[in-house]
PDB file of C-alpha atoms in Angstrom:
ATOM      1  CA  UNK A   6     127.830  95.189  86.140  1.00 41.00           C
ATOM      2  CA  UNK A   7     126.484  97.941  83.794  1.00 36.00           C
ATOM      3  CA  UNK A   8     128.867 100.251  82.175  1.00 41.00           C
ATOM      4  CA  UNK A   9     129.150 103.641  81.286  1.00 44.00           C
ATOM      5  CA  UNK A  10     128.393 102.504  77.793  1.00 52.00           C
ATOM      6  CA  UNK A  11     125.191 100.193  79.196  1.00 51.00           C
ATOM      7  CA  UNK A  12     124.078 103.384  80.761  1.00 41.00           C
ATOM      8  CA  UNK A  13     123.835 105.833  77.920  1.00 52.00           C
ATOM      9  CA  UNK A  14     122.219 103.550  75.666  1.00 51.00           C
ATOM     10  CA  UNK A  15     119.719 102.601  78.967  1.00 48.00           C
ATOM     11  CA  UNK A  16     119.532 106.385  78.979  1.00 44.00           C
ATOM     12  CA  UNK A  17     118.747 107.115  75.418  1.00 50.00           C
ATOM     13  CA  UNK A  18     122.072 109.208  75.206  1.00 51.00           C
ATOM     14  CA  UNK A  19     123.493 106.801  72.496  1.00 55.00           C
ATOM     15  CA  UNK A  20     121.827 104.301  69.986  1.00 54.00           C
ATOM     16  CA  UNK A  21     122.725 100.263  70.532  1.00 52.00           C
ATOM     17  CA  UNK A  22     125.680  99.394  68.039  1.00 53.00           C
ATOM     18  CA  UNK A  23     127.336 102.729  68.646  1.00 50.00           C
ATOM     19  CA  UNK A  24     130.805 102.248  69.300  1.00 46.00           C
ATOM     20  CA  UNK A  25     132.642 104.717  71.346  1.00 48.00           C
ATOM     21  CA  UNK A  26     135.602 106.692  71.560  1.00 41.00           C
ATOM     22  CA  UNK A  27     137.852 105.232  74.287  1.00 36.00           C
ATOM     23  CA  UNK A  28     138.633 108.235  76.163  1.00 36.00           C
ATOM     24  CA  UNK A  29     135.097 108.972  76.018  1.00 36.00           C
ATOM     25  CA  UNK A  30     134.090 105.186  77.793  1.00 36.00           C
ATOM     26  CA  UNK A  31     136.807 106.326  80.171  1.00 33.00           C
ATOM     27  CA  UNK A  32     135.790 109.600  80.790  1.00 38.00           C
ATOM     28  CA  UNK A  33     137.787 111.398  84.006  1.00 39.00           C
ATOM     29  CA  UNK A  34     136.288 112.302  86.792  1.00 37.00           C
ATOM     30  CA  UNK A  35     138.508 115.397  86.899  1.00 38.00           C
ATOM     31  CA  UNK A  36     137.180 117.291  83.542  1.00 42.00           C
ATOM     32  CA  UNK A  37     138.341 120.305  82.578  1.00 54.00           C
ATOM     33  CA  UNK A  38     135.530 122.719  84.794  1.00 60.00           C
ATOM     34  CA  UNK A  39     135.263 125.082  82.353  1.00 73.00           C
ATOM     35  CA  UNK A  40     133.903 123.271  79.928  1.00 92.00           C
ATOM     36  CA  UNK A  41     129.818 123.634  79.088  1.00 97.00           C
ATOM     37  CA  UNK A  42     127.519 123.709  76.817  1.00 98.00           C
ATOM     38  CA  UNK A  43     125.245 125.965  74.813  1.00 98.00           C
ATOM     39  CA  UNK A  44     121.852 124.653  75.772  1.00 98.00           C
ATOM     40  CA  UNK A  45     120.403 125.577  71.943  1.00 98.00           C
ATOM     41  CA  UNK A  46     122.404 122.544  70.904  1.00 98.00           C
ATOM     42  CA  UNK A  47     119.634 120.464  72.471  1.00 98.00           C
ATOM     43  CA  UNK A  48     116.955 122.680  72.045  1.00 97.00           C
ATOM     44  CA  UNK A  49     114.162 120.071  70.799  1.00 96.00           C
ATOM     45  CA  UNK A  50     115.202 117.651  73.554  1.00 97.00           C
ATOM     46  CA  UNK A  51     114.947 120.834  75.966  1.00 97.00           C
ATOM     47  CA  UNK A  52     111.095 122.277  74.951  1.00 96.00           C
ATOM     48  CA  UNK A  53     110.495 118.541  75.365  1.00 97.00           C
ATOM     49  CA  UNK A  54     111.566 117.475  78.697  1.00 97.00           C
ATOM     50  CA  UNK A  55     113.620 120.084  79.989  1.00 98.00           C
ATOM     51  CA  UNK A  56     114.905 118.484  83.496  1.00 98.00           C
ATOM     52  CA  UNK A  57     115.741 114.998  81.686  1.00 98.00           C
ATOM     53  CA  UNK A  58     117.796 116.521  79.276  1.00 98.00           C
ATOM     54  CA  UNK A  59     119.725 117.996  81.763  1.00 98.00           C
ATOM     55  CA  UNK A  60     120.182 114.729  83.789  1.00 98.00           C
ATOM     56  CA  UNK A  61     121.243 113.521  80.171  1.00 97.00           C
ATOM     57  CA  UNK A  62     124.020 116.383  80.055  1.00 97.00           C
ATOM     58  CA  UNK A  63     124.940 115.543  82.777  1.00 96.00           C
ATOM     59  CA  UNK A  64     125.983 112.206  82.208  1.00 96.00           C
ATOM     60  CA  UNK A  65     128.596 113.269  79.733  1.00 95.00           C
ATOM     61  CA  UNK A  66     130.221 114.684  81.926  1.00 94.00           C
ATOM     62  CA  UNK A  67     129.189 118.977  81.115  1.00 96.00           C
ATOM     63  CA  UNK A  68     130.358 121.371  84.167  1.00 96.00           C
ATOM     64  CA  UNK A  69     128.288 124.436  82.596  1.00 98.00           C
ATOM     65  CA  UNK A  70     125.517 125.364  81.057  1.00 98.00           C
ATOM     66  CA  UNK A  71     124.405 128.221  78.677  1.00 98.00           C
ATOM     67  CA  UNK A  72     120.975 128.596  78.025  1.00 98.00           C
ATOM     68  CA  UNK A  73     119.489 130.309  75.009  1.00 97.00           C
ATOM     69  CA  UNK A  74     115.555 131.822  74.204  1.00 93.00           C
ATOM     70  CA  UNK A  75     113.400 128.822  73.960  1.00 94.00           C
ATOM     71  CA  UNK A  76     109.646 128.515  73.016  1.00 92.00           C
ATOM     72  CA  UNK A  77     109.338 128.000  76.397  1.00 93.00           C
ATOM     73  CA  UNK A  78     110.810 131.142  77.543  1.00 93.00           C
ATOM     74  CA  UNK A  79     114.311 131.963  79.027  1.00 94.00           C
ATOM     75  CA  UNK A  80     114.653 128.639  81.741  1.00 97.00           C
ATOM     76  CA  UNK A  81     112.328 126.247  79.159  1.00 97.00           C
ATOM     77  CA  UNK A  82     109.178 126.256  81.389  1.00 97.00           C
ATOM     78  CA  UNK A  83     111.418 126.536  84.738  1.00 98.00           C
ATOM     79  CA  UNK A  84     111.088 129.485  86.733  1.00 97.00           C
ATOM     80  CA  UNK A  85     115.077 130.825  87.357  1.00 98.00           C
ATOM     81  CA  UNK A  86     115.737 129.722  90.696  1.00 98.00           C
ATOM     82  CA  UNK A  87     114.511 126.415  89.235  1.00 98.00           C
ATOM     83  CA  UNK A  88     116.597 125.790  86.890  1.00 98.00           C
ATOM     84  CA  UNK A  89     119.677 126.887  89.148  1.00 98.00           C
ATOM     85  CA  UNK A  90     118.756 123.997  91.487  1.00 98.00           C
ATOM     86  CA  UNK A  91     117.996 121.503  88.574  1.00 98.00           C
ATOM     87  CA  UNK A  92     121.680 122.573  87.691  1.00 98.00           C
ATOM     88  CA  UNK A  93     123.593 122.169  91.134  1.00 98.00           C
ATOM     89  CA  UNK A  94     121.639 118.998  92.224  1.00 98.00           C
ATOM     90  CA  UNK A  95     123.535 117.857  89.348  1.00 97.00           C
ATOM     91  CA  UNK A  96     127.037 118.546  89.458  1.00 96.00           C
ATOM     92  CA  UNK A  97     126.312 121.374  86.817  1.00 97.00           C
ATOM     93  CA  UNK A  98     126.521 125.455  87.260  1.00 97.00           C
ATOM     94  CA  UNK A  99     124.172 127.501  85.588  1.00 98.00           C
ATOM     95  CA  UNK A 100     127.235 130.417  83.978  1.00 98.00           C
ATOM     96  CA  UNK A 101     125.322 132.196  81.287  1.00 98.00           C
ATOM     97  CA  UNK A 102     122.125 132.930  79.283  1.00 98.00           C
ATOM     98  CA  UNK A 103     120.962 134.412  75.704  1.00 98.00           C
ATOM     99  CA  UNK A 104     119.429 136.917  75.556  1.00 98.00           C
ATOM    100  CA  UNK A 105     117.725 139.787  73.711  1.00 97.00           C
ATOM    101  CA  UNK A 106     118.439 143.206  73.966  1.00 97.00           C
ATOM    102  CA  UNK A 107     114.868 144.259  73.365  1.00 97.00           C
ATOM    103  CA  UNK A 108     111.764 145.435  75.082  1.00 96.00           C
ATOM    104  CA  UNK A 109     112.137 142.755  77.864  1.00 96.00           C
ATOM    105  CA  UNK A 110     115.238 143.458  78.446  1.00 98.00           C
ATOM    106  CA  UNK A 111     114.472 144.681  82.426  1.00 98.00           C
ATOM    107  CA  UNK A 112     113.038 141.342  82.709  1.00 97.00           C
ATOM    108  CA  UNK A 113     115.901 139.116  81.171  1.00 98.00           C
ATOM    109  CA  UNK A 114     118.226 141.172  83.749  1.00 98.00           C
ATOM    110  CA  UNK A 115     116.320 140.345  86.850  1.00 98.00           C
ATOM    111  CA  UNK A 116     115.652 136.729  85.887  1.00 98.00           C
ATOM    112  CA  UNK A 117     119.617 136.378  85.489  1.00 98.00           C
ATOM    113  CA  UNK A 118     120.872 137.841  89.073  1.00 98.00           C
ATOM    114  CA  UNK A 119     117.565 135.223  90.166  1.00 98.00           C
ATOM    115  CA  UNK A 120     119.246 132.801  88.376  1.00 98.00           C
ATOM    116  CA  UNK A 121     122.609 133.250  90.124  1.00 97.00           C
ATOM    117  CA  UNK A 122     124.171 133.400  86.313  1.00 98.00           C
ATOM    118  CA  UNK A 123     127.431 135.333  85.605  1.00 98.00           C
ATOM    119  CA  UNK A 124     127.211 136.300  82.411  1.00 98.00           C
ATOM    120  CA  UNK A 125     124.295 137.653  80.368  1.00 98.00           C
ATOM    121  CA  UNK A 126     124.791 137.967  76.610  1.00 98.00           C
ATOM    122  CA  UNK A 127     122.878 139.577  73.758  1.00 98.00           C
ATOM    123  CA  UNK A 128     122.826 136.831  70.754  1.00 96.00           C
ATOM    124  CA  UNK A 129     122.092 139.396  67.951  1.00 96.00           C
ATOM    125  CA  UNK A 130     122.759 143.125  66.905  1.00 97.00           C
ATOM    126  CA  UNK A 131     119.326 145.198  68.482  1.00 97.00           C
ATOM    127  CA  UNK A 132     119.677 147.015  65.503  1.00 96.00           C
ATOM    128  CA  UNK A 133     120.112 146.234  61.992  1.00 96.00           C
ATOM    129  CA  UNK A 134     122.289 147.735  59.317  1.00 98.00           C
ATOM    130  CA  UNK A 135     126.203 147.095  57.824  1.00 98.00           C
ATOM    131  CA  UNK A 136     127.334 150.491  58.668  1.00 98.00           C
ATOM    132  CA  UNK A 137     130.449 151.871  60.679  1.00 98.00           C
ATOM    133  CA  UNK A 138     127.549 154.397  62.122  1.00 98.00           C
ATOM    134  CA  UNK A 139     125.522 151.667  63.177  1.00 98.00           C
ATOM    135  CA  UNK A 140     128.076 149.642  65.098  1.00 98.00           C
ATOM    136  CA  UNK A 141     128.747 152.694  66.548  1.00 98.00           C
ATOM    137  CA  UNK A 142     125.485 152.999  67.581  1.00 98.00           C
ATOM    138  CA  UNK A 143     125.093 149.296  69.116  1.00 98.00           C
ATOM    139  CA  UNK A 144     128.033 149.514  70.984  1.00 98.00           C
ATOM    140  CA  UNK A 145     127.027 152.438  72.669  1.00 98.00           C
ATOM    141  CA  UNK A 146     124.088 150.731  73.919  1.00 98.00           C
ATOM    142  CA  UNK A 147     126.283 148.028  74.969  1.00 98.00           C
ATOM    143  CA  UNK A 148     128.035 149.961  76.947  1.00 98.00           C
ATOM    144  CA  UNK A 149     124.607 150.660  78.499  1.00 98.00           C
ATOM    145  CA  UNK A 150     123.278 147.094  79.118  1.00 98.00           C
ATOM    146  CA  UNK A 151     126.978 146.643  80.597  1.00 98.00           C
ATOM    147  CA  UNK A 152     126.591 149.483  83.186  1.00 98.00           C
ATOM    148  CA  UNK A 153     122.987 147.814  83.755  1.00 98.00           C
ATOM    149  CA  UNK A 154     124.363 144.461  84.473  1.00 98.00           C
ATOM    150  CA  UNK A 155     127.020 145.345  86.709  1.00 98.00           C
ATOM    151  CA  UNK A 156     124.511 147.102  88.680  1.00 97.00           C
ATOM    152  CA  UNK A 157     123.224 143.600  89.345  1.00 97.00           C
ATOM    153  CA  UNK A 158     126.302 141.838  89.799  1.00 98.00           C
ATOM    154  CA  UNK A 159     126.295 140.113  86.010  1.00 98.00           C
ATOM    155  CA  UNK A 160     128.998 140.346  83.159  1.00 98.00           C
ATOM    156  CA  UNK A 161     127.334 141.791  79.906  1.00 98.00           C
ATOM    157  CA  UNK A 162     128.256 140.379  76.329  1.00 98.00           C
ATOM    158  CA  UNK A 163     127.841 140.064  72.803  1.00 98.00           C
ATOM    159  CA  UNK A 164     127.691 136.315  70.601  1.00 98.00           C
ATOM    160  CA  UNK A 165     128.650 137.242  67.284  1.00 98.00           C
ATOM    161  CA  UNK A 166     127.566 135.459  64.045  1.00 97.00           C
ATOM    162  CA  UNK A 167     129.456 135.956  60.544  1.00 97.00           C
ATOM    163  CA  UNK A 168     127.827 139.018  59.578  1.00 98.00           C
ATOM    164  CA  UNK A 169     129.605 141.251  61.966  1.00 98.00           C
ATOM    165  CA  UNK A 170     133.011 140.461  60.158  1.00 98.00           C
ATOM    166  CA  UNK A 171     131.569 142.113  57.131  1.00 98.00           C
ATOM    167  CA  UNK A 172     133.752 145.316  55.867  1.00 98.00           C
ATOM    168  CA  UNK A 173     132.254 148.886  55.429  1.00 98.00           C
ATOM    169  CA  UNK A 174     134.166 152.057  54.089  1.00 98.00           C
ATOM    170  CA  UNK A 175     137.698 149.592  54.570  1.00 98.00           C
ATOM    171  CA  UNK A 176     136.300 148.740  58.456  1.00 98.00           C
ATOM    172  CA  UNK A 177     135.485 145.426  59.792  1.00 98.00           C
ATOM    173  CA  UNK A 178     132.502 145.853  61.462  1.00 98.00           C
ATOM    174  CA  UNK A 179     133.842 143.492  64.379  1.00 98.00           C
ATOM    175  CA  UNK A 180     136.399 145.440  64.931  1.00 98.00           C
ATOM    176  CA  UNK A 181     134.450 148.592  65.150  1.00 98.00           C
ATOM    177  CA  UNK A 182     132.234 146.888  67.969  1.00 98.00           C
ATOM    178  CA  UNK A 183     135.682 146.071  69.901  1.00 98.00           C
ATOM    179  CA  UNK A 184     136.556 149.722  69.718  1.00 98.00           C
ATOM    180  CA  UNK A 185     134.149 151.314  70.938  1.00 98.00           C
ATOM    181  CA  UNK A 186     132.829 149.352  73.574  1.00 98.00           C
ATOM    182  CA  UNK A 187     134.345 148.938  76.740  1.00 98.00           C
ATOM    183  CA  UNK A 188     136.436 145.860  77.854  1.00 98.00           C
ATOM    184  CA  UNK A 189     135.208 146.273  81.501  1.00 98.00           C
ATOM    185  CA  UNK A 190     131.446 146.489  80.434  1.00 98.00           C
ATOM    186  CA  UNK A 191     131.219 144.297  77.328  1.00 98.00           C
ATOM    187  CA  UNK A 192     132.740 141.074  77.585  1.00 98.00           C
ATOM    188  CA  UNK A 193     132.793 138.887  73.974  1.00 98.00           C
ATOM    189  CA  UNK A 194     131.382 135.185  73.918  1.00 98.00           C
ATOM    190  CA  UNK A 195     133.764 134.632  70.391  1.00 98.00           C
ATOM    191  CA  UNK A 196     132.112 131.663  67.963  1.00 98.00           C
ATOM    192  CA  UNK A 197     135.579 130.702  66.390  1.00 98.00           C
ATOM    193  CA  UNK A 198     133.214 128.150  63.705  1.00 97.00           C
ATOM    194  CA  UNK A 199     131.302 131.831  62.468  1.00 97.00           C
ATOM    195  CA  UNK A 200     134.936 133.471  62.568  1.00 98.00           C
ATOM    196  CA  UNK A 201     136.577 130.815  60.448  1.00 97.00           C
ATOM    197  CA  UNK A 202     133.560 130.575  58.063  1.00 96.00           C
ATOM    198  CA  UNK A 203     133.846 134.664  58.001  1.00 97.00           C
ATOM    199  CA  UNK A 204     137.051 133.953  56.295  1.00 97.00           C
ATOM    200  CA  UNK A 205     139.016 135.527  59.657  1.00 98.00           C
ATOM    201  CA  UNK A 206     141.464 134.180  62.376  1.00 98.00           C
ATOM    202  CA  UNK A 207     140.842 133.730  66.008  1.00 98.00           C
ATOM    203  CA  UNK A 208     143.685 133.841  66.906  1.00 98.00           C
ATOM    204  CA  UNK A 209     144.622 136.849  65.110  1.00 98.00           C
ATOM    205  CA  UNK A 210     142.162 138.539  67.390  1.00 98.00           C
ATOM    206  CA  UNK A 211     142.847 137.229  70.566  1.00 98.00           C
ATOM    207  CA  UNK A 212     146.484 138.621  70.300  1.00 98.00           C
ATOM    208  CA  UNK A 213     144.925 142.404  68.711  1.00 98.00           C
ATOM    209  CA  UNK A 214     142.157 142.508  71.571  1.00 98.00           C
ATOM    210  CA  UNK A 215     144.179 140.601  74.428  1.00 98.00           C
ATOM    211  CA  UNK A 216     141.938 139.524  77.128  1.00 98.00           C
ATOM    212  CA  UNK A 217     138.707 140.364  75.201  1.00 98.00           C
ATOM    213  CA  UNK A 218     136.740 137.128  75.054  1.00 98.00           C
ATOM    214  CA  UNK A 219     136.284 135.367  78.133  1.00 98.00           C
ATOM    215  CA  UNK A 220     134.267 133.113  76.139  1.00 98.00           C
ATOM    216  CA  UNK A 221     134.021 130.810  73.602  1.00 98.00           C
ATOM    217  CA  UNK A 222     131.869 129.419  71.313  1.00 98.00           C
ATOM    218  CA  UNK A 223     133.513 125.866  70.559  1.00 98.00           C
ATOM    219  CA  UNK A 224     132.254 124.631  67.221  1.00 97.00           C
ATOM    220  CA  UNK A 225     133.889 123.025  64.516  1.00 97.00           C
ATOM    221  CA  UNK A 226     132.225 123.819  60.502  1.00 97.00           C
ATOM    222  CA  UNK A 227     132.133 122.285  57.354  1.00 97.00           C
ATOM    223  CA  UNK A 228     133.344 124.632  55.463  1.00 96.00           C
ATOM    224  CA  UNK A 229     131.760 123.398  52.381  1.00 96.00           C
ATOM    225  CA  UNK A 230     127.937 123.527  53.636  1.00 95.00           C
ATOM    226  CA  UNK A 231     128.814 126.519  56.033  1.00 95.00           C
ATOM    227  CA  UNK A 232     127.088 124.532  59.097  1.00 96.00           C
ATOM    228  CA  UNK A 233     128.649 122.765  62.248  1.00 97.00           C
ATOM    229  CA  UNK A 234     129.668 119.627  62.557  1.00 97.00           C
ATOM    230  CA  UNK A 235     131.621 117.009  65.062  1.00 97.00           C
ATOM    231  CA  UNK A 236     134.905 118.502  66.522  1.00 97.00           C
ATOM    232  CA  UNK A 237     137.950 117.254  64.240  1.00 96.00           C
ATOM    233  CA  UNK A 238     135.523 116.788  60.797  1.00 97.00           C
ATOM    234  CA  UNK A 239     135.526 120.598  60.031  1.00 96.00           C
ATOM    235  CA  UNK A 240     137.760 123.433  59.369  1.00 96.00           C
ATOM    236  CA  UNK A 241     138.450 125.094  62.694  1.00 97.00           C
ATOM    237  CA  UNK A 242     142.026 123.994  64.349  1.00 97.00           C
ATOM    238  CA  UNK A 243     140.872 123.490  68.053  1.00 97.00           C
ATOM    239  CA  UNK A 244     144.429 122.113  69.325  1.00 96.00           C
ATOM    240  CA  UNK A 245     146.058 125.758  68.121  1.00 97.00           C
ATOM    241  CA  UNK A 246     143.158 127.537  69.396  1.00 97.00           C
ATOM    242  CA  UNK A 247     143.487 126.018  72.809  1.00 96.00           C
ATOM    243  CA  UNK A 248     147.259 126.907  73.010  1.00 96.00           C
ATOM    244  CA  UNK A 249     146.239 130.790  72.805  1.00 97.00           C
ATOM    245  CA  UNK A 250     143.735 130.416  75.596  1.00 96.00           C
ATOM    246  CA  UNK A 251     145.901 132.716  77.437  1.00 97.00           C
ATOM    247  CA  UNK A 252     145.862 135.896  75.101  1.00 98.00           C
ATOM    248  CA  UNK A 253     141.957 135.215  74.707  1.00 98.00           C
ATOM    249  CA  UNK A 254     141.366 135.838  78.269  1.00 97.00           C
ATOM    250  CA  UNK A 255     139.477 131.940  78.511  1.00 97.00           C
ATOM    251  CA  UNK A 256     137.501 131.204  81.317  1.00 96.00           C
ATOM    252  CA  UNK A 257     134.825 129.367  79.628  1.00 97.00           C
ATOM    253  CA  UNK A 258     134.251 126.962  76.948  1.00 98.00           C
ATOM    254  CA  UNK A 259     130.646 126.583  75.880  1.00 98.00           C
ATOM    255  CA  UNK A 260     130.196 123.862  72.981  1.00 98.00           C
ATOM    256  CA  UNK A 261     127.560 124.608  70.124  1.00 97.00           C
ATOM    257  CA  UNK A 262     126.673 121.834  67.538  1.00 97.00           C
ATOM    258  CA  UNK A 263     123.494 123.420  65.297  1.00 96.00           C
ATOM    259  CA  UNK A 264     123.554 120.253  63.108  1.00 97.00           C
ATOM    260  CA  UNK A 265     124.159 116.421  63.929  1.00 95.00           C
ATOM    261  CA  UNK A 266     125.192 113.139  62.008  1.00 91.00           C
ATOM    262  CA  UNK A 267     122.473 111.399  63.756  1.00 92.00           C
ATOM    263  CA  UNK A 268     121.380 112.451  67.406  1.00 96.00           C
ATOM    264  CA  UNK A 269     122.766 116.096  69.559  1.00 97.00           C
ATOM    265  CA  UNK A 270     123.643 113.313  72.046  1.00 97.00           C
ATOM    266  CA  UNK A 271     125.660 111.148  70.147  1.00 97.00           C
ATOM    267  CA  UNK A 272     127.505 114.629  68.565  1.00 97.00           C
ATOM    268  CA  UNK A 273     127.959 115.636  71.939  1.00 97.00           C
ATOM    269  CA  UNK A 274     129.249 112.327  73.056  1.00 96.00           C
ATOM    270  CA  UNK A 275     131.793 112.609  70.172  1.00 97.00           C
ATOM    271  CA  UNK A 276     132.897 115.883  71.289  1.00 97.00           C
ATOM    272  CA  UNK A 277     133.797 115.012  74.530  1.00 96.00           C
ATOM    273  CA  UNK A 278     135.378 112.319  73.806  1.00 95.00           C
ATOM    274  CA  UNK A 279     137.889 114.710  71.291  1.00 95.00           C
ATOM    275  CA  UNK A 280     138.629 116.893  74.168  1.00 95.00           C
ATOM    276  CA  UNK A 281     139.552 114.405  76.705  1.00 91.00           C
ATOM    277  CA  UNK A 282     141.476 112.635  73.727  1.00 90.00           C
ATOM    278  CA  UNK A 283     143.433 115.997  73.585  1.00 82.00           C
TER     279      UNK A 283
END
């Protein structure tokens, strides 16, 4: 009889000798189905062999998947449609993309409502500069991609990074984003590892902008070297950030690991294995 652990070392998810978790070797069939992944966290693996990574995903158990700009283009060589089906046939949904808001912007749009994607997100400012104005400026042409995507039946957002909780003239530059774009155009995909390592609470802005960030970035950081690491090893509190899930508005939880201890499986593997545990 071959176990689950059998099967992701036959699978090359996990190395031989690796011992597991056990709520990850007994991994329910009932998972929470809002919980995904951000696609850049295997982004080698992906440019590589995109459809056997995602039978690999699979396997541990992932309900949704985010998928980021790849050297092989939006869907990593698959054409949108594609990589829908790729998704379905195996027990995952295809939720959300990043994107950029640049000059194939027209393009990312359609490809999305082909895809059959909810949400499309911009992963970086179109325009650069620290300043109240220029906030100002982006979100008013958020509000614009936002009117453009509901025209097409998809959710518009924003991925922020550190930078944006810089201050200007006594403003965080966050915040200045939150006011001025609208809730029902511009929904937030929140990183809560780039928040704490910005020195800032989550939570603090789930219960200021109620409702405001339908998504999440779930990574955990060493605060030390200012990179991610395994869920539990770093500085972000995930137990009291999942207990104000409510004021955030949660519907999805998209994990992001940018650096490993050995393998973006085995990370991953760890991972889900901590939120089952919880």
């Amino acid at each position: 009889m071959t176990t689950r652990k059998d099967f992701l070392i036959q699978t090359g998810l996990l190395a031989a000798g690796t011992v597991l978790l056990p709520s990850f070797t007994m991994l329910p069939n009932n998972q929470e189905k809002n919980l995904g992944v951000q696609l850049y966290t295997f982004r080698n693996e992906m440019a590589a062999d995109a459809v056997g990574t995602l039978k690999k995903i699979a396997a541990l158990g992932i309900k949704q998947i985010e998928t980021a700009l790849s050297q092989n283009g939006r869907y990593y060589g698959l054409q949108p449609k594609e990589m829908k089906k790729v998704c379905e046939d195996l027990g995952m949904t295809l939720r959300s993309g990043h994107v950029a808001l640049d000059d194939q912007w027209q393009q990312s749009m359609d490809e999305a409502a082909e895809s059959g994607q909810e949400y499309l997100l911009c992963s970086s400012l179109p325009f650069k500069g620290q300043t109240i104005s220029n906030y100002k400026r982006v979100a008013e042409a958020f509000n614009k991609a936002g009117e453009e995507c509901k025209k097409r039946n998809l959710k518009f957002g924003y991925h922020n990074h550190d930078y944006e909780f810089d201050t200007h003239k006594g403003k965080v530059l966050f915040d200045v984003l939150l006011d001025n774009t609208q809730p029902d155009l511009v929904y937030m995909e929140l990183d809560l590892g780039w928040v704490v390592v910005a020195g800032k609470d989550p939570i603090d802005y789930f219960e200021r902008y109620e409702g405001r960030f339908p998504l999440w970035h779930l990574k955990d950081m060493d605060m030390t070297k200012k990179e991610s690491t395994e869920f539990g090893k770093g500085g972000l509190d995930i137990p009291k950030m999942l207990r104000h899930k409510k004021a955030s508005g949660l519907q999805y939880i998209f994990i992001e690991q940018e650096e490993y201890s050995s393998t973006p499986f085995e990370s991953m593997a760890h991972n889900m294995a901590y939120m089952n545990n919880m």
